[in-house]
Coordinates of C-alpha atoms in Angstrom, one line a residue:
M185 CA 114.2 73.2 144.1
S186 CA 114.3 76.4 142.2
F187 CA 116.8 79.2 143.0
S188 CA 117.4 82.7 141.8
I189 CA 120.8 83.9 140.6
Q190 CA 121.5 87.6 140.2
N191 CA 124.0 89.4 137.9
A192 CA 125.1 86.4 135.9
V193 CA 124.7 85.3 132.3
C194 CA 125.9 81.7 132.1
L195 CA 125.2 78.5 130.4
W196 CA 124.8 75.6 132.9
K197 CA 125.3 72.0 131.8
L198 CA 123.2 69.8 134.0
C199 CA 124.1 66.2 133.6
Q200 CA 124.7 63.1 135.7
E201 CA 127.8 62.7 137.9
G202 CA 130.7 61.1 136.1
S203 CA 129.3 61.7 132.6
S204 CA 131.7 63.5 130.2
D205 CA 129.4 63.4 127.2
S206 CA 128.1 66.9 126.7
A207 CA 125.5 65.6 124.3
Q208 CA 123.8 63.9 127.2
C209 CA 123.6 67.1 129.2
T210 CA 120.7 69.5 129.3
S211 CA 121.7 73.1 128.7
V212 CA 119.7 75.8 130.5
L213 CA 120.3 79.5 129.6
F214 CA 119.3 82.0 132.2
L215 CA 119.5 85.8 132.4
R216 CA 119.4 88.3 135.3
D217 CA 116.8 87.2 137.9
G218 CA 116.2 84.0 135.8
M219 CA 115.5 80.6 137.1
F220 CA 117.1 77.2 136.8
E221 CA 116.6 73.8 138.3
A222 CA 119.4 72.8 140.6
G223 CA 120.5 69.3 139.9
R224 CA 123.8 67.5 140.0
L225 CA 126.0 70.0 138.2
L226 CA 129.3 68.9 136.7
S227 CA 130.5 71.7 134.4
I228 CA 129.9 75.3 133.5
S229 CA 130.6 77.2 130.3
V230 CA 130.9 81.0 130.4
L231 CA 129.2 82.8 127.5
P232 CA 131.2 85.5 125.7
T233 CA 129.1 88.4 126.9
K234 CA 130.2 92.0 127.7
S235 CA 129.0 91.7 131.3
C236 CA 130.7 88.4 132.1
H237 CA 134.3 88.0 131.1
K238 CA 135.7 86.1 134.1
R239 CA 134.1 84.4 137.0
D240 CA 135.7 82.7 140.1
W241 CA 133.7 79.5 140.9
G242 CA 136.1 78.2 143.6
G243 CA 137.9 75.8 141.3
G244 CA 139.6 78.6 139.4
V245 CA 138.7 81.5 137.1
A246 CA 136.6 80.4 134.1
Q247 CA 137.8 82.0 130.9
L248 CA 135.4 82.7 127.9
G249 CA 134.1 79.5 126.4
Q250 CA 135.9 77.3 129.0
S251 CA 134.3 74.5 131.0
V252 CA 135.1 74.2 134.7
I253 CA 134.3 71.0 136.7
L254 CA 132.2 71.8 139.8
N255 CA 130.5 69.8 142.5
E256 CA 126.9 69.9 143.7
E257 CA 127.8 71.4 147.2
L258 CA 129.5 74.4 145.6
V259 CA 126.5 75.2 143.4
T260 CA 124.1 74.7 146.3
D261 CA 126.1 77.2 148.4
Y262 CA 126.1 79.7 145.7
C263 CA 122.4 79.3 145.1
Q264 CA 121.7 79.7 148.9
S265 CA 123.7 82.9 149.0
A266 CA 121.4 84.4 146.3
L267 CA 118.2 83.8 148.4
T268 CA 116.3 86.8 149.6
Q269 CA 116.6 87.4 153.3
I270 CA 115.8 90.1 155.9
T271 CA 116.2 90.1 159.7
V272 CA 112.7 91.1 160.7
L273 CA 113.1 91.4 164.4
Q274 CA 116.4 93.3 164.2
I275 CA 115.0 95.8 161.6
V276 CA 111.9 96.4 163.8
K277 CA 113.7 96.9 167.0
E278 CA 116.3 99.2 165.6
S279 CA 113.7 101.3 163.9
Q280 CA 111.6 101.5 167.0
Q281 CA 114.5 102.5 169.3
Q282 CA 115.8 105.1 166.9
H283 CA 112.5 106.8 166.0
G284 CA 110.5 107.4 169.1
L285 CA 109.6 104.2 171.0
R286 CA 112.5 104.7 173.4
H287 CA 110.3 107.5 174.9
G288 CA 106.9 105.9 174.0
D289 CA 106.3 108.3 171.1
F290 CA 104.2 106.1 168.8
Q291 CA 103.1 109.0 166.6
R292 CA 106.7 109.8 165.7
Y293 CA 107.4 106.2 164.8
R294 CA 104.3 106.0 162.6
G295 CA 105.5 109.1 160.7
Y296 CA 108.9 107.4 160.2
C297 CA 107.2 104.3 158.8
S298 CA 105.2 106.4 156.3
R299 CA 108.3 108.2 155.1
R300 CA 110.3 105.0 154.8
L301 CA 107.4 103.4 152.8
R302 CA 107.4 106.4 150.4
R303 CA 111.2 106.2 149.9
L304 CA 111.0 102.4 149.2
R305 CA 108.3 102.8 146.7
K306 CA 110.1 105.6 144.9
T307 CA 113.4 103.6 144.9
L308 CA 111.8 100.4 143.6
N309 CA 109.5 102.3 141.2
F310 CA 106.6 100.6 142.8
K311 CA 104.3 103.5 143.1
M312 CA 100.5 103.1 143.5
G313 CA 99.6 105.2 140.4
N314 CA 100.0 108.9 140.3
R315 CA 98.4 112.0 141.9
H316 CA 95.4 111.7 139.6
K317 CA 94.6 108.0 139.7
F318 CA 95.3 105.2 142.2
T319 CA 96.5 101.9 140.8
G320 CA 96.9 99.2 143.4
K321 CA 99.9 96.9 143.1
K322 CA 100.7 93.8 145.1
V323 CA 104.1 92.3 145.8
T324 CA 104.3 88.8 144.2
E325 CA 106.7 86.0 144.4
E326 CA 108.0 86.8 140.9
I327 CA 109.6 90.1 142.1
L328 CA 111.1 88.9 145.3
S329 CA 114.6 89.1 144.0
D330 CA 115.1 92.3 146.0
N331 CA 114.5 92.1 149.8
R332 CA 113.2 95.7 149.8
Y333 CA 109.9 94.3 148.5
L334 CA 109.6 92.4 151.8
L335 CA 110.5 95.6 153.7
L336 CA 107.4 97.3 152.0
I337 CA 105.1 94.8 153.6
L338 CA 106.9 94.9 157.0
M339 CA 106.7 98.7 157.1
D340 CA 103.0 98.6 156.3
A341 CA 102.5 96.3 159.3
E342 CA 104.6 98.4 161.6
R343 CA 102.8 101.6 160.5
A344 CA 99.4 100.1 161.3
W345 CA 100.7 98.6 164.7
S346 CA 102.2 102.0 165.8
Y347 CA 98.9 103.7 165.0
A348 CA 97.1 101.2 167.1
M349 CA 99.4 101.7 170.0
Q350 CA 99.0 105.5 169.7
L351 CA 95.2 105.1 169.8
K352 CA 95.6 102.8 172.9
Q353 CA 97.3 105.7 174.7
E354 CA 94.5 108.1 173.7
A355 CA 91.7 105.6 174.5
N356 CA 92.3 106.2 178.2
T357 CA 90.5 109.5 177.9
E358 CA 88.4 108.8 174.8
P359 CA 86.9 105.3 174.9
R360 CA 85.5 105.5 171.4
K361 CA 89.0 105.3 169.9
R362 CA 89.2 101.7 171.0
F363 CA 87.2 100.7 167.9
H364 CA 89.7 102.4 165.7
L365 CA 92.5 100.7 167.7
L366 CA 91.1 97.3 166.9
S367 CA 90.7 98.2 163.2
R368 CA 94.4 99.2 163.0
L369 CA 95.5 96.0 164.7
R370 CA 93.5 93.9 162.2
K371 CA 95.2 95.8 159.4
A372 CA 98.6 95.1 160.9
V373 CA 97.8 91.4 161.2
K374 CA 96.6 91.4 157.5
H375 CA 100.0 92.8 156.4
A376 CA 101.8 90.3 158.6
E377 CA 99.8 87.5 157.0
E378 CA 100.9 88.7 153.5
L379 CA 104.5 88.9 154.7
E380 CA 104.3 85.3 155.9
R381 CA 102.7 84.1 152.7
L382 CA 105.4 85.8 150.6
C383 CA 108.2 84.3 152.8
E384 CA 106.9 80.8 152.0
S385 CA 108.4 81.2 148.6
N386 CA 111.5 79.2 147.6
R387 CA 113.3 82.5 147.0
V388 CA 113.4 83.3 150.7
D389 CA 115.8 81.7 153.2
A390 CA 114.7 79.6 156.2
K391 CA 115.6 82.1 158.8
T392 CA 113.5 84.8 157.2
K393 CA 110.6 82.4 157.0
L394 CA 110.8 81.6 160.7
E395 CA 111.0 85.3 161.7
A396 CA 108.0 86.2 159.5
Q397 CA 106.0 83.4 161.2
A398 CA 107.0 84.7 164.7
Y399 CA 106.1 88.3 163.7
M400 CA 102.7 87.1 162.4
A401 CA 102.1 85.2 165.6
Y402 CA 103.1 88.2 167.8
L403 CA 100.6 90.6 166.1
T404 CA 97.9 88.0 166.1
G405 CA 98.4 87.4 169.8
M406 CA 98.1 91.2 170.4
L407 CA 94.9 91.4 168.4
R408 CA 93.3 88.4 170.3
F409 CA 94.6 89.9 173.6
E410 CA 92.7 93.2 172.9
H411 CA 89.6 91.2 172.0
Q412 CA 90.0 89.3 175.3
E413 CA 90.1 86.0 173.4
W414 CA 92.5 84.6 176.0
K415 CA 92.9 81.0 174.6
A416 CA 93.6 82.2 171.0
A417 CA 96.0 84.9 172.3
M418 CA 97.8 82.4 174.5
E419 CA 98.3 80.0 171.5
A420 CA 99.6 82.8 169.3
F421 CA 102.0 84.1 172.0
N422 CA 103.3 80.5 172.7
K423 CA 103.9 80.0 169.0
C424 CA 105.9 83.2 168.9
K425 CA 107.8 82.3 172.0
T426 CA 108.7 78.9 170.7
I427 CA 110.1 80.2 167.4
Y428 CA 112.2 82.9 169.0
E429 CA 113.6 80.4 171.6
K430 CA 114.6 78.1 168.7
L431 CA 116.2 80.9 166.8
A432 CA 118.1 82.1 170.0
N433 CA 119.5 78.6 170.4
A434 CA 120.6 78.4 166.8
F435 CA 122.8 81.5 166.7
T436 CA 125.6 83.0 168.8
E437 CA 124.9 84.8 172.1
E438 CA 125.2 88.2 170.5
Q439 CA 122.6 87.4 167.9
A440 CA 120.4 85.7 170.4
V441 CA 120.0 88.8 172.6
L442 CA 117.1 90.3 170.6
Y443 CA 115.3 87.0 170.5
N444 CA 115.6 86.5 174.3
Q445 CA 114.4 90.1 174.9
R446 CA 111.2 89.4 172.8
V447 CA 110.6 86.2 174.8
E448 CA 110.8 88.1 178.0
E449 CA 108.4 90.7 176.7
I450 CA 105.7 88.2 175.8
S451 CA 106.1 86.0 178.9
P452 CA 103.8 88.2 181.1
N453 CA 101.2 88.2 178.4
I454 CA 101.2 84.4 178.3
R455 CA 100.8 84.2 182.1
Y456 CA 98.0 86.8 182.1
C457 CA 96.1 84.8 179.5
A458 CA 96.6 81.7 181.5
Y459 CA 95.2 83.4 184.6
N460 CA 92.1 84.5 182.7
I461 CA 91.6 81.0 181.4
G462 CA 91.6 79.7 184.9
D463 CA 95.2 79.1 186.0
Q464 CA 95.3 80.7 189.5
S465 CA 99.0 80.0 189.9
A466 CA 99.7 82.4 187.1
M467 CA 98.8 85.3 189.3
N468 CA 101.8 84.8 191.6
E469 CA 104.1 84.5 188.6
L470 CA 102.8 87.7 187.2
M471 CA 103.3 89.6 190.4
Q472 CA 106.9 88.2 190.7
M473 CA 107.6 89.3 187.1
R474 CA 106.3 92.7 187.8
L475 CA 108.3 93.1 191.0
R476 CA 111.5 91.8 189.5
S477 CA 111.3 94.1 186.6
G478 CA 110.3 97.1 188.7
G479 CA 107.1 97.6 186.8
T480 CA 105.6 96.2 183.5
E481 CA 105.6 98.2 180.3
G482 CA 103.7 97.9 177.1
L483 CA 100.4 96.2 176.3
L484 CA 100.1 94.5 179.6
A485 CA 100.9 97.4 182.0
E486 CA 97.4 98.7 182.7
K487 CA 95.7 95.3 182.7
L488 CA 98.3 93.8 185.1
E489 CA 98.1 96.7 187.5
A490 CA 94.3 96.5 187.5
L491 CA 94.4 92.7 188.0
I492 CA 96.8 92.9 190.9
T493 CA 94.7 95.6 192.6
Q494 CA 91.6 93.5 192.0
T495 CA 93.1 90.4 193.5
R496 CA 94.4 92.2 196.5
A497 CA 91.1 93.9 197.0
K498 CA 89.4 90.4 197.1
Q499 CA 92.0 89.3 199.7
A500 CA 91.6 92.6 201.6
A501 CA 87.9 91.9 202.1
T502 CA 88.9 89.2 204.7
M503 CA 91.5 91.4 206.4
S504 CA 90.1 93.4 209.3
E505 CA 93.0 94.2 211.6
V506 CA 96.7 94.4 211.9
E507 CA 99.0 93.8 214.9
W508 CA 102.1 95.8 215.6
R509 CA 104.2 95.9 218.8
G510 CA 101.6 94.1 220.9
R511 CA 98.6 96.2 219.9
T512 CA 95.9 95.2 217.5
V513 CA 94.5 97.9 215.3
P514 CA 91.4 97.6 213.0
V515 CA 92.0 98.5 209.4
K516 CA 88.9 99.9 207.7
I517 CA 90.5 101.7 204.7
D518 CA 90.6 99.6 201.6
K519 CA 93.8 101.2 200.2
V520 CA 95.6 100.5 203.4
R521 CA 94.5 96.9 203.4
I522 CA 95.7 96.4 199.8
F523 CA 99.1 98.0 200.7
L524 CA 99.6 95.8 203.8
L525 CA 98.7 92.7 201.9
G526 CA 101.3 93.4 199.2
L527 CA 104.0 94.5 201.7
A528 CA 105.4 91.0 202.2
D529 CA 105.6 90.4 198.4
N530 CA 107.3 93.7 197.8
E531 CA 109.9 93.1 200.5
A532 CA 110.6 89.6 199.1
A533 CA 111.1 91.0 195.6
I534 CA 113.6 93.5 197.0
V535 CA 115.6 90.8 198.6
Q536 CA 115.6 88.7 195.4
A537 CA 116.5 91.7 193.2
E538 CA 119.3 90.9 190.8
N539 CA 121.0 94.2 190.6
E540 CA 121.1 97.6 192.3
E541 CA 119.0 99.4 189.6
T542 CA 116.1 96.9 190.0
K543 CA 116.3 97.1 193.8
E544 CA 116.2 100.9 193.6
R545 CA 113.1 100.8 191.4
L546 CA 111.4 98.4 193.8
F547 CA 112.2 100.7 196.8
E548 CA 110.7 103.7 195.0
S549 CA 107.6 101.7 194.1
L550 CA 107.1 100.6 197.7
L551 CA 107.6 104.1 199.1
S552 CA 105.1 105.5 196.6
E553 CA 102.5 103.0 197.6
C554 CA 103.2 103.7 201.3
R555 CA 102.8 107.4 200.8
D556 CA 99.4 106.8 199.2
A557 CA 98.3 104.7 202.1
I558 CA 99.4 107.3 204.6
Q559 CA 97.5 110.0 202.7
A560 CA 94.4 107.9 202.8
V561 CA 94.7 107.6 206.6
R562 CA 95.3 111.4 206.9
E563 CA 92.1 112.0 205.1
D564 CA 90.3 110.0 207.7
L565 CA 92.0 112.0 210.4
K566 CA 90.9 115.3 209.1
P567 CA 87.2 115.1 210.0
D568 CA 88.1 114.6 213.7
Q569 CA 90.4 117.6 214.1
K570 CA 90.0 117.6 217.9
Q571 CA 90.9 114.0 218.2
R572 CA 93.9 114.5 216.0
E573 CA 95.2 117.4 218.1
H574 CA 94.5 115.6 221.4
S575 CA 95.4 112.1 220.5
L576 CA 95.5 110.7 224.0
E577 CA 92.3 109.1 225.3
N578 CA 91.3 110.0 228.8
D579 CA 90.5 106.5 229.9
S580 CA 93.3 104.3 228.5
G581 CA 96.1 106.9 228.0
K582 CA 96.8 105.5 224.5
V583 CA 96.5 107.1 221.1
S584 CA 93.5 106.4 219.0
N585 CA 93.4 103.4 216.7
I586 CA 93.5 105.5 213.5
Q587 CA 96.5 107.6 214.9
Y588 CA 98.3 104.4 215.8
L589 CA 97.7 103.0 212.3
H590 CA 99.2 106.2 210.9
S591 CA 102.2 105.7 213.2
Y592 CA 102.6 102.2 211.9
L593 CA 102.5 103.2 208.2
T594 CA 105.0 106.1 208.9
Y595 CA 107.2 103.5 210.6
I596 CA 107.1 101.4 207.5
K597 CA 107.9 104.4 205.3
L598 CA 110.9 105.5 207.4
S599 CA 112.2 102.0 207.8
T600 CA 112.0 101.5 204.0
A601 CA 113.8 104.8 203.4
I602 CA 116.6 103.7 205.8
R603 CA 117.0 100.4 204.0
R604 CA 117.1 102.1 200.6
N605 CA 119.8 104.6 201.8
E606 CA 121.8 101.8 203.4
S607 CA 121.6 99.8 200.1
M608 CA 122.9 102.9 198.3
A609 CA 125.7 103.3 200.9
K610 CA 126.8 99.7 200.4
S611 CA 127.1 100.2 196.6
L612 CA 129.1 103.4 197.2
Q613 CA 131.4 101.6 199.6
K614 CA 132.1 99.0 196.9
A615 CA 132.9 101.9 194.5
L616 CA 135.3 103.4 197.0
L617 CA 137.2 100.1 197.1
Q618 CA 137.7 100.4 193.3
Q619 CA 138.5 104.1 193.4
Q620 CA 142.1 103.8 192.2
R621 CA 141.1 101.7 189.1
S622 CA 138.2 104.1 188.3
E623 CA 140.6 107.1 188.4
E624 CA 142.8 105.4 185.9
D625 CA 139.8 104.9 183.6
G626 CA 139.0 108.6 183.8
K627 CA 135.6 108.0 185.4
R628 CA 134.0 109.9 188.3
T629 CA 134.7 108.1 191.5
A630 CA 132.7 107.8 194.7
R631 CA 133.8 110.1 197.5
P632 CA 133.3 109.8 201.3
Q633 CA 131.2 113.0 201.2
D634 CA 128.5 111.1 199.3
L635 CA 128.3 108.5 202.0
I636 CA 128.2 111.2 204.7
R637 CA 125.1 112.7 203.1
L638 CA 123.4 109.3 203.1
Y639 CA 124.1 108.6 206.7
D640 CA 122.9 112.1 207.6
I641 CA 119.5 111.3 206.0
I642 CA 119.4 107.9 207.9
L643 CA 120.0 109.6 211.2
Q644 CA 117.3 112.2 210.4
N645 CA 114.9 109.3 209.7
L646 CA 115.8 107.7 213.0
V647 CA 115.0 110.9 214.9
E648 CA 111.6 111.0 213.3
L649 CA 111.0 107.4 214.4
T650 CA 111.5 108.3 218.0
Q651 CA 108.9 111.0 217.7
L652 CA 106.1 108.8 216.4
P653 CA 102.8 109.2 218.4
G654 CA 102.1 106.3 220.6
L655 CA 105.7 105.2 220.9
E656 CA 107.1 107.8 223.2
E657 CA 106.6 105.6 226.3
D658 CA 107.8 102.4 224.6
K659 CA 111.2 102.1 226.3
N660 CA 112.3 99.0 224.2
F661 CA 111.5 100.8 221.0
Q662 CA 113.4 103.9 222.1
K663 CA 116.4 101.8 223.2
E664 CA 116.4 99.9 219.9
I665 CA 116.3 103.1 217.9
G666 CA 119.1 104.6 220.1
L667 CA 121.4 101.6 219.4
K668 CA 120.7 101.9 215.6
T669 CA 121.5 105.6 215.9
L670 CA 124.9 104.8 217.5
V671 CA 125.7 102.3 214.7
Y672 CA 125.0 104.8 211.9
K673 CA 126.8 107.6 213.8
A674 CA 129.8 105.4 214.0
Y675 CA 129.8 104.8 210.2
R676 CA 129.1 108.5 209.5
C677 CA 132.0 109.5 211.7
F678 CA 134.2 106.9 210.0
F679 CA 133.6 108.4 206.5
I680 CA 134.1 111.9 207.8
A681 CA 137.6 110.7 209.0
Q682 CA 138.1 109.2 205.6
S683 CA 137.4 112.5 204.0
Y684 CA 140.0 114.2 206.3
V685 CA 142.6 111.5 205.3
L686 CA 142.1 112.4 201.7
V687 CA 143.2 116.0 202.4
K688 CA 146.1 114.8 204.7
K689 CA 144.7 116.2 207.9
W690 CA 146.1 113.4 210.1
S691 CA 145.3 114.7 213.5
E692 CA 141.6 115.4 212.8
A693 CA 141.2 112.0 211.2
L694 CA 142.9 110.3 214.2
V695 CA 140.5 112.0 216.7
L696 CA 137.5 110.9 214.6
Y697 CA 138.7 107.3 214.5
E698 CA 138.7 107.4 218.3
R699 CA 135.2 108.6 218.2
V700 CA 134.2 105.7 215.9
L701 CA 135.6 103.3 218.4
K702 CA 133.7 104.9 221.2
Y703 CA 130.4 104.6 219.4
A704 CA 131.1 101.0 218.4
R705 CA 131.9 100.0 222.0
Q706 CA 128.7 101.6 223.2
V707 CA 126.8 99.5 220.7
Q708 CA 128.5 96.3 221.8
S709 CA 127.9 97.0 225.5
G710 CA 124.2 97.8 225.1
A711 CA 123.2 95.2 222.4
G712 CA 122.6 92.3 224.7
A713 CA 118.8 92.0 224.6
Y714 CA 118.6 93.6 221.1
T715 CA 120.8 91.3 219.1
N716 CA 118.0 90.2 216.8
S717 CA 117.0 93.8 216.0
L718 CA 120.5 94.7 215.1
K719 CA 121.1 91.7 212.7
E720 CA 120.1 93.7 209.6
L721 CA 122.5 96.5 210.5
P722 CA 126.2 96.6 209.5
D723 CA 128.5 94.7 211.9
V724 CA 130.3 97.1 214.2
Q725 CA 133.0 94.5 214.9
D726 CA 134.1 94.7 211.3
L727 CA 134.2 98.5 211.7
I728 CA 136.4 98.2 214.8
T729 CA 138.8 96.0 213.0
Q730 CA 139.0 98.3 210.0
V731 CA 139.4 101.4 212.2
N732 CA 142.3 99.9 214.1
A733 CA 144.0 99.1 210.8
E734 CA 143.4 102.6 209.5
K735 CA 144.8 104.1 212.7
Y736 CA 148.1 102.3 212.2
S737 CA 148.3 103.2 208.5
L738 CA 147.4 106.8 209.4
Q739 CA 150.2 107.1 211.9
A740 CA 152.6 105.7 209.4
A741 CA 151.3 108.1 206.7
A742 CA 151.7 111.0 209.0
I743 CA 155.4 110.2 209.8
L744 CA 156.2 109.6 206.1
G745 CA 154.4 112.8 205.2
E746 CA 156.6 114.8 207.6
L747 CA 159.7 113.2 206.2
H748 CA 158.7 113.8 202.6
N749 CA 157.5 117.3 203.3
D750 CA 161.1 118.6 203.4
T751 CA 161.4 120.3 200.0
R752 CA 164.9 121.7 200.6
P753 CA 167.6 120.8 198.2
L754 CA 170.1 118.1 199.1
S755 CA 172.9 120.6 199.8
E756 CA 170.9 122.1 202.7
R757 CA 169.9 118.8 204.5
F758 CA 173.0 116.7 204.7
E759 CA 172.5 116.3 208.4
T760 CA 169.0 114.7 208.0
F761 CA 168.5 111.1 206.6
C762 CA 165.5 110.7 204.4
L763 CA 164.5 108.1 201.8
D764 CA 163.8 110.5 199.0
P765 CA 162.9 108.7 195.7
S766 CA 163.4 112.0 193.8
L767 CA 167.1 111.7 194.3
V768 CA 167.3 108.9 191.7
S769 CA 164.9 110.6 189.3
K770 CA 165.6 112.9 186.4
Q771 CA 164.4 116.0 188.3
V772 CA 166.6 115.7 191.4
S773 CA 167.0 118.8 193.6
L774 CA 170.6 119.2 194.6
V775 CA 171.0 122.9 194.9
H776 CA 169.0 126.0 194.3
F777 CA 169.6 127.0 190.7
P778 CA 169.6 129.7 189.7
P779 CA 170.8 131.0 193.0
G780 CA 168.6 133.4 194.9
F781 CA 169.2 137.1 195.4
Q782 CA 171.0 138.1 198.6
P783 CA 171.0 141.5 200.3
I784 CA 174.2 143.7 199.9
P785 CA 175.0 147.2 201.2
C786 CA 174.2 149.9 198.7
K787 CA 175.6 153.5 198.2
P788 CA 174.7 155.8 201.2
L789 CA 172.3 158.7 200.7
F790 CA 173.1 162.1 202.5
F791 CA 170.4 164.4 203.7
D792 CA 171.4 168.2 204.4
L793 CA 169.4 168.8 207.6
A794 CA 171.2 172.0 208.7
L795 CA 170.2 174.0 205.6
N796 CA 167.0 175.1 207.1
H797 CA 168.7 176.7 210.1
V798 CA 171.5 178.7 208.3
A799 CA 171.0 182.5 207.8
F800 CA 172.8 183.8 204.7
P801 CA 174.2 187.5 204.7
P802 CA 172.3 190.1 202.6
L803 CA 173.7 190.5 199.0
E804 CA 171.5 193.4 197.7
D805 CA 174.3 196.0 197.6
K806 CA 176.5 193.6 195.6
V807 CA 173.8 192.9 193.0
E808 CA 173.4 195.4 190.2
Q809 CA 169.8 196.4 189.8
K810 CA 168.5 196.4 186.3
A811 CA 167.2 199.8 184.9
K812 CA 163.5 200.2 184.3
S813 CA 162.6 200.1 180.7
G814 CA 159.5 201.4 178.9
L815 CA 158.0 204.8 178.0
T816 CA 158.0 206.1 181.7
G817 CA 161.6 205.3 182.2
Y818 CA 162.5 207.0 178.9
I819 CA 160.7 210.3 179.9
K820 CA 162.3 210.3 183.4
G821 CA 165.6 209.9 181.7
I822 CA 165.1 212.9 179.5
F823 CA 164.2 215.2 182.4
G824 CA 166.8 213.8 184.7
F825 CA 164.6 212.1 187.2
K826 CA 166.8 209.1 187.8
S827 CA 166.6 207.2 191.0

């Protein structure tokens, strides 16, 4: 077998094991990216070159001109480490997730592939001519010393595939683009075939060869799928699935995640091909896959939705009526028939859901289909406005069949909404139990107020159920809804009490706990004939047990709270016993320090109140008047006119 060694200038002596005669050895001189035949190697002599002075071969450092004895395993390991290798699936997935496919933007990913191709060609100096003349170049086995040459082919295939997927999105409104789509897929398969051919070289490691084969099979399967060549597509997808399963088993769990994800992606395609070939059992598996995942994405999405609708439409042709609460109602609307036929499958998938996120998606999908069916019934009610307003028939006293069917679908919608909110409430209750640990982690914790809001919505849905046309006189139905209302009121009241406990309002919480017990006992006393209807509801006996325990802990917390609320220093409460843990801490409160200010008498102020009532004697005769000055006074003084 031939191997490629990089960055080494050495003289290998290939001879038989045990032979020490260098004359019997065949010397092979190889330069950078040169070749040699790997045989049973015994010794190596290092040439005195500028680029290779010392080299560690595991048995010591080889000096210039010195021979080092080696074994065949060491040389084989070194040769294997020099093989070209790329992780095809990992490169593809990381590029897709980081450049647009997380949001289904194939145009952005195609632009990224074009830019990366340009960078690779520039770095490798592998340009296709210049701006004036195109000169085609092909990647050959002789230049596979650098794995970036394989990346060139891979990015070419990815660019063509992403363009095909972009055209697939646009072909929904422009059917002519489907021809261009098929052309791009054929181009992607052509590049994948070239990648597989190059990876067959001895210069590429085994893992890269397998990944190239799987990538080629995947693109071939997609092309045959679009051509509706079901058998060929199924064979290609099965080949791809087999290779990825083997690779997943050969590596650690962390490395096998990508392979297992790709296997899950192509499994619905395989079952769809099997169904079109003639395997009728594949239809049920496809529906289960769709329901478990909460909806299929990618190449199969539109085809699978159309297939499920078509299959249910065939079954709906035989469905003419539905029975609910002792009354049989004819079903003439195709959309309602299809919804009612898939109702059991949807509910079974919700029960079998593996996690809360999947269950939430399934609930939303079921509610969406139910709203569409209700809208179809409303459209049939519109032409008969008079009958819709006066729904009671004069002869029988019952609502019309179409109105009763509308009530049935509304009942399904409200019941599903109640189950969804109850499922969310259960997950929030689990989060409340782990509240202390979540607070330590610094994460946002669930609060009782979140649960109160959910139970408010549930109670509102129950009120709407009691007002459905045609069920006002159904006493059993009204009694059943009344018991369910009491159960959810009890739980709502319980979490309101919990919210008061958090703010240390003990008396309010204690009163609410008593109200919870009142509701729970009413449910137990009236649930005799409705036990089967209440099986799906939370058990009120567990709630009673929990409330009794909470009451005792609440009373103890109230007493301890009163004892610990005394914030006076120790010097002021010697007469009261209290287990205060702060007394043995570093911040113990013994006395007030610094001492507080105390009031003391200050200097008195005197106010002379008699001054306003004292009459002083006249003093004009004792005060000398000042002589007038100025020119007038001077003249009067000359002539003797003095006053």
